[in-house]
Amino acid sequence: MDKLRVGVVGCGGIFTIAHRPAYLKMDDVEIVALCDINREHAERFRPDFPNAAIYTDYRDMFANAPIDSVDICTPNYLHAPIAIAAMEAGKHVFCEKPDATRPEDVLAMKATAEKTGKTLMVMRNNRYVPTSVFAHDYIRSGNAGEIYAAHCGWQRRRGIPGKGGWFTDKEKSGGGPLIDLGVHMIDLALWMMGNPTPVAVSGSTYSKFAGSDLSDSENSRFGEAKADGVYNVEDLAMGFVRMDNGATLTIECSWASNIQKERRFVELYGTKAGLKWDTEELTLFEERDGVLMDSVPNIPGREGVYGHGQNLRHFADVVLYGARPDFVPSQGVNIVKLISALYQSAATGREVLL
Ligand SMILES: NC(=O)c1ccc[n+]([C@@H]2O[C@H](COP(=O)([O-])OP(=O)(O)OC[C@H]3O[C@@H](n4cnc5c(N)ncnc54)[C@H](O)[C@@H]3O)[C@@H](O)[C@H]2O)c1
């Protein structure tokens, strides 16, 4: 295979702003098919990908388009059925986050990848941000010592995506900011901690802004809002997770909260050093010769890299050239189980053992 022939399913917000520009820069990847239940959404990309066939049913695309892999950018509840159908049709899969909305679905995705031998990777764009790469290397080289506790989250002051549309409908999204935003920062924390397995989860969720007329931010541009739609998800989630190696992770995610400002962060507590990754800026906390030192490493190219393009490039390198995958499906299983357990704990008021 000298070119990867890709079929895209779901031509909405994230395809437009992140996947499309990434593909336009790749010489060894060709978009040969575009699928969206709303034909116009796919048709918009004809100027970019003039040779792409347009489909409105992904099954039809898998059966008839000459594709090697599928890029899934649909609402969350469709990730698992589309990924499974694609792998069963002999295609490799790259899927947007979250991996799936329920543990049984992510387990079925992993089982299908094992059965078919196809590559299954899920978007982990924040791992490819230069400060994340630096922090991961710094920890893996032993500079931070043992990482025994971490705190992570994505807090928005304002920014409920597509209010009333699929994002705020639990059946379709799987939940609110915990599954939408938390999946990014929880993954970053677990990846930097060396991917320990979560074993116990407790948490609380709050839904306070369903009926409000809160002003919104540019973050609400994702999805399509519906004036009389459904809003049955949380807008704040708080959690506490114990890992199999004794480490703990605390989590805080919001779409709307009366806080100072938006913040995406992972703070890691190591025996030799601590790290704070805050909205792509990294600070290290160490002690040298009895002096407490806070340092900001000067990392080339750290501005404006959100990692989506690098993640898609990596997927192509895995499929085309046999690169060692940075992501394996068991990591997705851990994260979906953690998120689902946090929702269960919030509903029952009890810690959930995994
Ligand atoms: N990695 C990131 O930073 C990031 C950011 C935003 C969204 N996302 C993820 O990307 C996915 C899509 O989000 P979005 O913001 O682009 O949503 P969106 O609503 O803007 O786009 C979804 C598209 O899927 C289409 N669609 C729906 N059902 C379909 C079906 N059965 N077959 C084919 N197409 C179908 C819709 O018509 C729409 O065009 C979600 O899973 C979301 O979590 C990731």
Tab-separated table of C-alpha atoms and ligand atoms in Angstrom:
chain	number	residue	atom	x	y	z
A	1	MET	CA	0.000	0.000	0.000
A	2	ASP	CA	1.687	3.260	-1.025
A	3	LYS	CA	-1.276	5.501	-0.205
A	4	LEU	CA	-3.823	5.184	2.561
A	5	ARG	CA	-7.329	5.481	1.088
A	6	VAL	CA	-9.656	6.895	3.733
A	7	GLY	CA	-13.446	7.128	3.981
A	8	VAL	CA	-14.744	9.717	6.449
A	9	VAL	CA	-18.009	9.187	8.366
A	10	GLY	CA	-19.425	12.397	9.857
A	11	CYS	CA	-18.508	15.691	8.179
A	12	GLY	CA	-19.373	18.173	10.945
A	13	GLY	CA	-17.443	20.471	13.266
A	14	ILE	CA	-14.328	18.477	14.160
A	15	PHE	CA	-13.850	17.165	10.626
A	16	THR	CA	-14.045	20.750	9.345
A	17	ILE	CA	-11.657	22.367	11.789
A	18	ALA	CA	-9.147	19.607	12.509
A	19	HIS	CA	-9.276	16.520	10.244
A	20	ARG	CA	-9.798	18.259	6.901
A	21	PRO	CA	-6.760	20.582	7.200
A	22	ALA	CA	-4.598	17.689	8.431
A	23	TYR	CA	-5.502	15.485	5.442
A	24	LEU	CA	-4.850	18.310	2.999
A	25	LYS	CA	-1.200	18.296	4.173
A	26	MET	CA	-0.633	14.533	3.811
A	27	ASP	CA	0.735	13.308	0.480
A	28	ASP	CA	0.365	9.624	1.284
A	29	VAL	CA	-3.256	9.772	2.451
A	30	GLU	CA	-6.177	10.234	0.083
A	31	ILE	CA	-9.788	10.941	1.029
A	32	VAL	CA	-11.693	8.756	-1.423
A	33	ALA	CA	-15.136	8.784	0.221
A	34	LEU	CA	-17.157	11.092	2.457
A	35	CYS	CA	-20.280	9.994	4.296
A	36	ASP	CA	-22.820	12.009	6.263
A	37	ILE	CA	-26.509	11.373	6.878
A	38	ASN	CA	-26.911	14.989	5.875
A	39	ARG	CA	-25.630	14.899	2.271
A	40	GLU	CA	-24.993	18.656	2.225
A	41	HIS	CA	-22.497	18.295	5.065
A	42	ALA	CA	-20.410	15.948	2.934
A	43	GLU	CA	-20.946	17.894	-0.305
A	44	ARG	CA	-19.314	20.982	1.294
A	45	PHE	CA	-15.937	19.249	0.986
A	46	ARG	CA	-16.052	18.544	-2.758
A	47	PRO	CA	-13.684	21.460	-3.500
A	48	ASP	CA	-11.112	19.987	-1.079
A	49	PHE	CA	-11.485	16.351	-2.108
A	50	PRO	CA	-12.818	16.440	-5.699
A	51	ASN	CA	-12.365	12.680	-6.253
A	52	ALA	CA	-14.267	11.617	-3.148
A	53	ALA	CA	-17.505	9.669	-3.626
A	54	ILE	CA	-20.351	10.902	-1.414
A	55	TYR	CA	-22.464	8.530	0.684
A	56	THR	CA	-25.293	9.000	3.174
A	57	ASP	CA	-25.124	5.461	4.636
A	58	TYR	CA	-21.834	4.203	6.063
A	59	ARG	CA	-22.750	0.550	5.342
A	60	ASP	CA	-23.083	1.420	1.678
A	61	MET	CA	-19.692	3.175	1.812
A	62	PHE	CA	-17.979	0.198	3.489
A	63	ALA	CA	-19.446	-2.188	0.900
A	64	ASN	CA	-18.675	-0.142	-2.191
A	65	ALA	CA	-15.925	2.461	-1.711
A	66	PRO	CA	-12.280	1.434	-2.346
A	67	ILE	CA	-11.115	2.362	1.165
A	68	ASP	CA	-8.419	0.941	3.468
A	69	SER	CA	-9.500	2.817	6.572
A	70	VAL	CA	-12.371	4.751	8.092
A	71	ASP	CA	-12.196	8.011	10.039
A	72	ILE	CA	-15.202	8.313	12.393
A	73	CYS	CA	-16.288	11.868	13.311
A	74	THR	CA	-19.934	11.234	14.243
A	75	PRO	CA	-21.797	11.789	17.527
A	76	ASN	CA	-20.436	9.600	20.340
A	77	TYR	CA	-23.105	6.848	20.436
A	78	LEU	CA	-22.306	5.923	16.830
A	79	HIS	CA	-18.551	5.379	17.383
A	80	ALA	CA	-18.868	1.729	18.448
A	81	PRO	CA	-21.374	0.466	15.836
A	82	ILE	CA	-19.569	2.238	12.989
A	83	ALA	CA	-16.095	1.130	14.154
A	84	ILE	CA	-17.252	-2.480	14.528
A	85	ALA	CA	-18.970	-2.501	11.121
A	86	ALA	CA	-15.854	-0.979	9.517
A	87	MET	CA	-13.454	-3.540	11.002
A	88	GLU	CA	-15.815	-6.367	10.067
A	89	ALA	CA	-15.772	-5.019	6.504
A	90	GLY	CA	-11.942	-5.273	6.572
A	91	LYS	CA	-11.116	-1.595	7.226
A	92	HIS	CA	-8.723	-0.060	9.736
A	93	VAL	CA	-10.345	2.501	12.044
A	94	PHE	CA	-9.439	5.877	13.407
A	95	CYS	CA	-12.192	7.190	15.682
A	96	GLU	CA	-12.816	10.500	17.390
A	97	LYS	CA	-12.996	10.613	21.175
A	98	PRO	CA	-14.628	9.398	23.369
A	99	ASP	CA	-13.857	5.788	22.414
A	100	ALA	CA	-17.481	4.805	23.175
A	101	THR	CA	-20.300	5.783	25.516
A	102	ARG	CA	-20.570	2.474	27.444
A	103	PRO	CA	-18.046	-0.114	28.706
A	104	GLU	CA	-19.753	-2.944	26.792
A	105	ASP	CA	-19.324	-1.003	23.538
A	106	VAL	CA	-15.631	-0.240	24.016
A	107	LEU	CA	-15.043	-3.902	24.955
A	108	ALA	CA	-16.818	-4.972	21.752
A	109	MET	CA	-14.628	-2.567	19.723
A	110	LYS	CA	-11.467	-4.040	21.271
A	111	ALA	CA	-12.688	-7.612	20.691
A	112	THR	CA	-13.462	-6.828	17.045
A	113	ALA	CA	-9.995	-5.323	16.519
A	114	GLU	CA	-8.439	-8.491	17.973
A	115	LYS	CA	-10.676	-10.794	15.896
A	116	THR	CA	-10.146	-8.971	12.595
A	117	GLY	CA	-6.502	-7.939	13.116
A	118	LYS	CA	-7.375	-4.391	12.010
A	119	THR	CA	-5.788	-1.314	13.572
A	120	LEU	CA	-8.122	0.575	15.921
A	121	MET	CA	-6.953	3.933	17.230
A	122	VAL	CA	-8.905	6.668	18.995
A	123	MET	CA	-8.079	10.385	18.948
A	124	ARG	CA	-5.706	11.338	21.758
A	125	ASN	CA	-4.689	14.716	20.319
A	126	ASN	CA	-3.489	16.204	23.615
A	127	ARG	CA	-0.687	13.619	23.812
A	128	TYR	CA	0.843	15.239	20.703
A	129	VAL	CA	0.975	18.800	22.078
A	130	PRO	CA	4.739	19.567	22.378
A	131	THR	CA	4.545	20.292	26.129
A	132	SER	CA	2.784	16.929	26.642
A	133	VAL	CA	5.476	15.082	24.688
A	134	PHE	CA	8.169	16.828	26.760
A	135	ALA	CA	6.416	16.069	30.060
A	136	HIS	CA	5.914	12.411	29.123
A	137	ASP	CA	9.610	12.020	28.170
A	138	TYR	CA	10.674	13.849	31.338
A	139	ILE	CA	8.660	11.442	33.509
A	140	ARG	CA	9.619	8.290	31.568
A	141	SER	CA	13.318	9.257	31.956
A	142	GLY	CA	12.854	9.093	35.738
A	143	ASN	CA	13.270	12.834	36.403
A	144	ALA	CA	10.046	13.112	38.415
A	145	GLY	CA	10.566	9.914	40.429
A	146	GLU	CA	7.430	8.004	41.322
A	147	ILE	CA	4.166	9.714	40.286
A	148	TYR	CA	1.832	8.843	43.125
A	149	ALA	CA	-0.972	11.397	42.755
A	150	ALA	CA	-2.469	13.597	40.059
A	151	HIS	CA	-5.185	16.149	39.562
A	152	CYS	CA	-6.743	16.806	36.162
A	153	GLY	CA	-9.638	18.552	34.574
A	154	TRP	CA	-11.100	20.765	31.921
A	155	GLN	CA	-13.114	23.593	33.380
A	156	ARG	CA	-15.131	25.920	31.226
A	157	ARG	CA	-16.668	29.046	32.646
A	158	ARG	CA	-19.020	29.143	29.676
A	159	GLY	CA	-19.189	26.699	26.780
A	160	ILE	CA	-22.045	24.207	26.552
A	161	PRO	CA	-21.698	22.628	23.090
A	162	GLY	CA	-24.798	22.488	20.879
A	163	LYS	CA	-27.293	23.006	23.701
A	164	GLY	CA	-30.384	20.826	23.077
A	165	GLY	CA	-28.615	18.866	20.302
A	166	TRP	CA	-26.807	15.494	20.546
A	167	PHE	CA	-24.091	16.764	22.922
A	168	THR	CA	-26.607	17.383	25.744
A	169	ASP	CA	-28.669	14.222	25.091
A	170	LYS	CA	-27.282	11.400	27.292
A	171	GLU	CA	-28.479	8.679	24.901
A	172	LYS	CA	-26.324	10.147	22.130
A	173	SER	CA	-23.369	11.670	23.983
A	174	GLY	CA	-23.011	9.342	26.974
A	175	GLY	CA	-22.859	12.378	29.284
A	176	GLY	CA	-21.734	15.979	29.650
A	177	PRO	CA	-18.298	17.540	30.203
A	178	LEU	CA	-16.880	14.447	31.919
A	179	ILE	CA	-17.123	12.304	28.785
A	180	ASP	CA	-16.742	15.212	26.339
A	181	LEU	CA	-13.773	17.072	27.859
A	182	GLY	CA	-12.694	14.849	30.736
A	183	VAL	CA	-11.755	12.060	28.352
A	184	HIS	CA	-8.936	14.303	27.023
A	185	MET	CA	-7.419	15.253	30.358
A	186	ILE	CA	-8.007	11.897	32.082
A	187	ASP	CA	-6.178	10.243	29.198
A	188	LEU	CA	-3.322	12.742	29.458
A	189	ALA	CA	-3.036	12.117	33.204
A	190	LEU	CA	-3.167	8.304	32.879
A	191	TRP	CA	-0.655	8.370	29.997
A	192	MET	CA	1.789	10.471	32.001
A	193	MET	CA	1.259	8.249	35.066
A	194	GLY	CA	2.281	5.200	32.995
A	195	ASN	CA	-1.276	3.962	32.306
A	196	PRO	CA	-2.162	2.463	35.704
A	197	THR	CA	-5.514	0.644	35.857
A	198	PRO	CA	-8.352	2.430	37.703
A	199	VAL	CA	-9.792	0.164	40.420
A	200	ALA	CA	-12.194	2.371	42.421
A	201	VAL	CA	-14.106	5.513	41.460
A	202	SER	CA	-16.325	7.928	43.317
A	203	GLY	CA	-17.813	11.189	42.164
A	204	SER	CA	-20.625	13.694	42.022
A	205	THR	CA	-22.239	15.369	39.039
A	206	TYR	CA	-24.415	18.481	38.828
A	207	SER	CA	-26.781	19.742	36.146
A	208	LYS	CA	-27.556	23.362	36.967
A	209	PHE	CA	-27.774	25.193	33.656
A	210	ALA	CA	-30.255	23.208	31.545
A	211	GLY	CA	-32.965	25.848	31.701
A	212	SER	CA	-30.698	28.871	31.990
A	213	ASP	CA	-30.033	31.590	29.469
A	214	LEU	CA	-26.304	31.663	30.280
A	215	SER	CA	-24.243	33.617	27.840
A	216	ASP	CA	-22.082	31.222	25.898
A	217	SER	CA	-18.616	31.188	24.404
A	218	GLU	CA	-16.960	30.049	21.202
A	219	ASN	CA	-16.886	26.575	22.777
A	220	SER	CA	-20.593	26.174	22.113
A	221	ARG	CA	-19.901	26.115	18.369
A	222	PHE	CA	-19.546	22.319	18.398
A	223	GLY	CA	-22.690	20.405	17.424
A	224	GLU	CA	-25.968	21.999	16.396
A	225	ALA	CA	-28.042	23.650	19.129
A	226	LYS	CA	-31.808	22.919	19.257
A	227	ALA	CA	-34.104	25.374	21.000
A	228	ASP	CA	-36.552	22.722	22.262
A	229	GLY	CA	-34.064	19.849	22.482
A	230	VAL	CA	-32.911	17.548	25.294
A	231	TYR	CA	-30.567	18.554	28.139
A	232	ASN	CA	-30.249	15.596	30.502
A	233	VAL	CA	-26.496	15.519	31.178
A	234	GLU	CA	-24.281	17.061	33.857
A	235	ASP	CA	-22.569	20.423	33.473
A	236	LEU	CA	-20.079	19.774	36.316
A	237	ALA	CA	-18.420	16.510	37.361
A	238	MET	CA	-16.046	15.949	40.291
A	239	GLY	CA	-14.286	12.633	40.835
A	240	PHE	CA	-11.756	10.676	42.863
A	241	VAL	CA	-10.083	7.574	41.407
A	242	ARG	CA	-7.798	4.954	42.993
A	243	MET	CA	-5.382	3.056	40.724
A	244	ASP	CA	-4.059	-0.502	40.973
A	245	ASN	CA	-0.597	0.847	41.891
A	246	GLY	CA	-1.944	2.922	44.809
A	247	ALA	CA	-1.852	6.244	42.919
A	248	THR	CA	-4.860	8.572	42.978
A	249	LEU	CA	-6.370	10.922	40.425
A	250	THR	CA	-8.849	13.698	41.129
A	251	ILE	CA	-10.995	15.054	38.302
A	252	GLU	CA	-12.956	18.247	37.723
A	253	CYS	CA	-14.790	18.994	34.455
A	254	SER	CA	-17.358	21.634	33.566
A	255	TRP	CA	-19.135	23.114	30.570
A	256	ALA	CA	-20.418	26.014	32.651
A	257	SER	CA	-19.382	27.128	36.143
A	258	ASN	CA	-18.853	30.446	37.864
A	259	ILE	CA	-15.058	30.234	38.016
A	260	GLN	CA	-12.342	32.654	36.942
A	261	LYS	CA	-11.599	31.254	33.479
A	262	GLU	CA	-11.391	28.224	31.227
A	263	ARG	CA	-8.581	25.861	32.167
A	264	ARG	CA	-7.377	22.487	30.882
A	265	PHE	CA	-4.874	20.908	33.209
A	266	VAL	CA	-2.972	17.919	34.526
A	267	GLU	CA	-0.931	18.286	37.717
A	268	LEU	CA	1.360	15.396	38.624
A	269	TYR	CA	2.924	14.812	42.017
A	270	GLY	CA	6.270	12.997	41.804
A	271	THR	CA	8.758	12.077	44.535
A	272	LYS	CA	11.572	13.954	42.727
A	273	ALA	CA	9.589	16.638	40.884
A	274	GLY	CA	6.078	17.809	40.157
A	275	LEU	CA	4.657	18.940	36.832
A	276	LYS	CA	1.814	21.281	35.953
A	277	TRP	CA	0.488	21.131	32.373
A	278	ASP	CA	-1.958	24.000	32.180
A	279	THR	CA	-3.615	24.890	28.886
A	280	GLU	CA	-0.524	23.681	26.992
A	281	GLU	CA	1.996	25.513	29.216
A	282	LEU	CA	4.295	23.344	31.327
A	283	THR	CA	5.894	24.195	34.692
A	284	LEU	CA	8.240	21.907	36.629
A	285	PHE	CA	8.607	21.989	40.424
A	286	GLU	CA	11.874	20.656	41.843
A	287	GLU	CA	14.300	21.152	44.712
A	288	ARG	CA	17.975	21.696	43.902
A	289	ASP	CA	20.621	22.142	46.623
A	290	GLY	CA	17.934	23.007	49.138
A	291	VAL	CA	16.317	25.591	46.867
A	292	LEU	CA	12.753	25.152	45.570
A	293	MET	CA	12.816	25.754	41.820
A	294	ASP	CA	9.858	26.467	39.509
A	295	SER	CA	10.948	26.263	35.883
A	296	VAL	CA	9.255	26.712	32.531
A	297	PRO	CA	11.039	24.616	29.895
A	298	ASN	CA	11.506	26.357	26.577
A	299	ILE	CA	9.964	23.814	24.202
A	300	PRO	CA	10.173	24.591	20.485
A	301	GLY	CA	6.918	24.918	18.547
A	302	ARG	CA	4.707	24.750	21.606
A	303	GLU	CA	2.213	27.364	20.483
A	304	GLY	CA	-0.863	26.539	18.446
A	305	VAL	CA	-0.270	22.784	18.157
A	306	TYR	CA	-3.417	20.994	19.257
A	307	GLY	CA	-2.232	17.569	18.189
A	308	HIS	CA	-5.099	16.399	15.958
A	309	GLY	CA	-2.997	16.485	12.779
A	310	GLN	CA	-0.068	14.746	14.505
A	311	ASN	CA	-2.428	12.028	15.785
A	312	LEU	CA	-3.865	11.437	12.297
A	313	ARG	CA	-0.298	11.391	10.887
A	314	HIS	CA	0.659	8.781	13.489
A	315	PHE	CA	-2.308	6.590	12.522
A	316	ALA	CA	-1.203	6.711	8.870
A	317	ASP	CA	2.363	5.815	9.940
A	318	VAL	CA	1.059	2.798	11.888
A	319	VAL	CA	-1.059	1.484	9.007
A	320	LEU	CA	1.238	2.354	6.098
A	321	TYR	CA	4.719	1.888	7.583
A	322	GLY	CA	4.216	-0.337	10.640
A	323	ALA	CA	5.044	2.321	13.256
A	324	ARG	CA	4.524	1.159	16.843
A	325	PRO	CA	1.086	2.465	17.938
A	326	ASP	CA	1.071	5.092	20.702
A	327	PHE	CA	-2.444	3.982	21.622
A	328	VAL	CA	-3.812	0.505	22.292
A	329	PRO	CA	-7.525	-0.308	22.743
A	330	SER	CA	-7.094	-1.454	26.372
A	331	GLN	CA	-6.365	2.196	27.237
A	332	GLY	CA	-9.774	3.085	25.817
A	333	VAL	CA	-11.411	0.341	27.867
A	334	ASN	CA	-9.883	1.757	31.075
A	335	ILE	CA	-11.030	5.284	30.377
A	336	VAL	CA	-14.613	4.407	29.376
A	337	LYS	CA	-14.924	2.151	32.454
A	338	LEU	CA	-13.621	4.982	34.666
A	339	ILE	CA	-16.073	7.528	33.223
A	340	SER	CA	-19.006	5.145	33.425
A	341	ALA	CA	-18.107	4.259	37.050
A	342	LEU	CA	-17.992	7.953	37.956
A	343	TYR	CA	-21.518	8.417	36.565
A	344	GLN	CA	-22.661	5.318	38.462
A	345	SER	CA	-21.102	6.621	41.681
A	346	ALA	CA	-22.781	9.999	41.196
A	347	ALA	CA	-26.151	8.266	40.730
A	348	THR	CA	-25.812	5.923	43.726
A	349	GLY	CA	-23.748	8.050	46.119
A	350	ARG	CA	-21.284	5.174	46.591
A	351	GLU	CA	-17.762	4.303	45.487
A	352	VAL	CA	-17.742	1.916	42.503
A	353	LEU	CA	-15.171	-0.891	42.428
A	354	LEU	CA	-13.898	-1.941	39.006
B	1	LIG	N1	-10.742	15.756	19.520
B	1	LIG	C1	-11.363	16.898	19.693
B	1	LIG	O1	-10.751	17.902	20.067
B	1	LIG	C2	-12.837	16.989	19.407
B	1	LIG	C3	-13.471	18.239	19.368
B	1	LIG	C4	-14.833	18.275	19.051
B	1	LIG	C5	-15.551	17.104	18.816
B	1	LIG	N2	-14.903	15.907	18.903
B	1	LIG	C6	-15.637	14.644	18.688
B	1	LIG	O2	-15.945	14.518	17.315
B	1	LIG	C7	-17.216	13.883	17.136
B	1	LIG	C8	-18.108	14.781	16.282
B	1	LIG	O3	-18.265	16.021	16.946
B	1	LIG	P1	-18.621	17.348	16.113
B	1	LIG	O4	-18.385	18.484	17.043
B	1	LIG	O5	-17.929	17.309	14.800
B	1	LIG	O6	-20.199	17.120	15.938
B	1	LIG	P2	-21.142	17.669	14.758
B	1	LIG	O7	-22.518	17.484	15.246
B	1	LIG	O8	-20.670	19.018	14.338
B	1	LIG	O9	-20.838	16.672	13.531
B	1	LIG	C9	-21.303	15.335	13.495
B	1	LIG	C10	-21.618	14.977	12.049
B	1	LIG	O10	-21.987	13.597	11.999
B	1	LIG	C11	-23.086	13.478	11.108
B	1	LIG	N3	-23.817	12.240	11.404
B	1	LIG	C12	-24.705	12.012	12.404
B	1	LIG	N4	-25.157	10.749	12.341
B	1	LIG	C13	-24.536	10.165	11.292
B	1	LIG	C14	-24.598	8.870	10.688
B	1	LIG	N5	-25.389	7.896	11.181
B	1	LIG	N6	-23.823	8.624	9.588
B	1	LIG	C15	-23.042	9.585	9.072
B	1	LIG	N7	-22.948	10.843	9.582
B	1	LIG	C16	-23.678	11.118	10.682
B	1	LIG	C17	-23.904	14.748	11.327
B	1	LIG	O11	-24.789	15.016	10.267
B	1	LIG	C18	-22.780	15.779	11.450
B	1	LIG	O12	-22.415	16.307	10.192
B	1	LIG	C19	-17.773	13.650	18.541
B	1	LIG	O13	-17.542	12.328	18.927
B	1	LIG	C20	-16.973	14.601	19.420
B	1	LIG	O14	-16.801	14.124	20.752
B	1	LIG	C21	-13.571	15.838	19.164
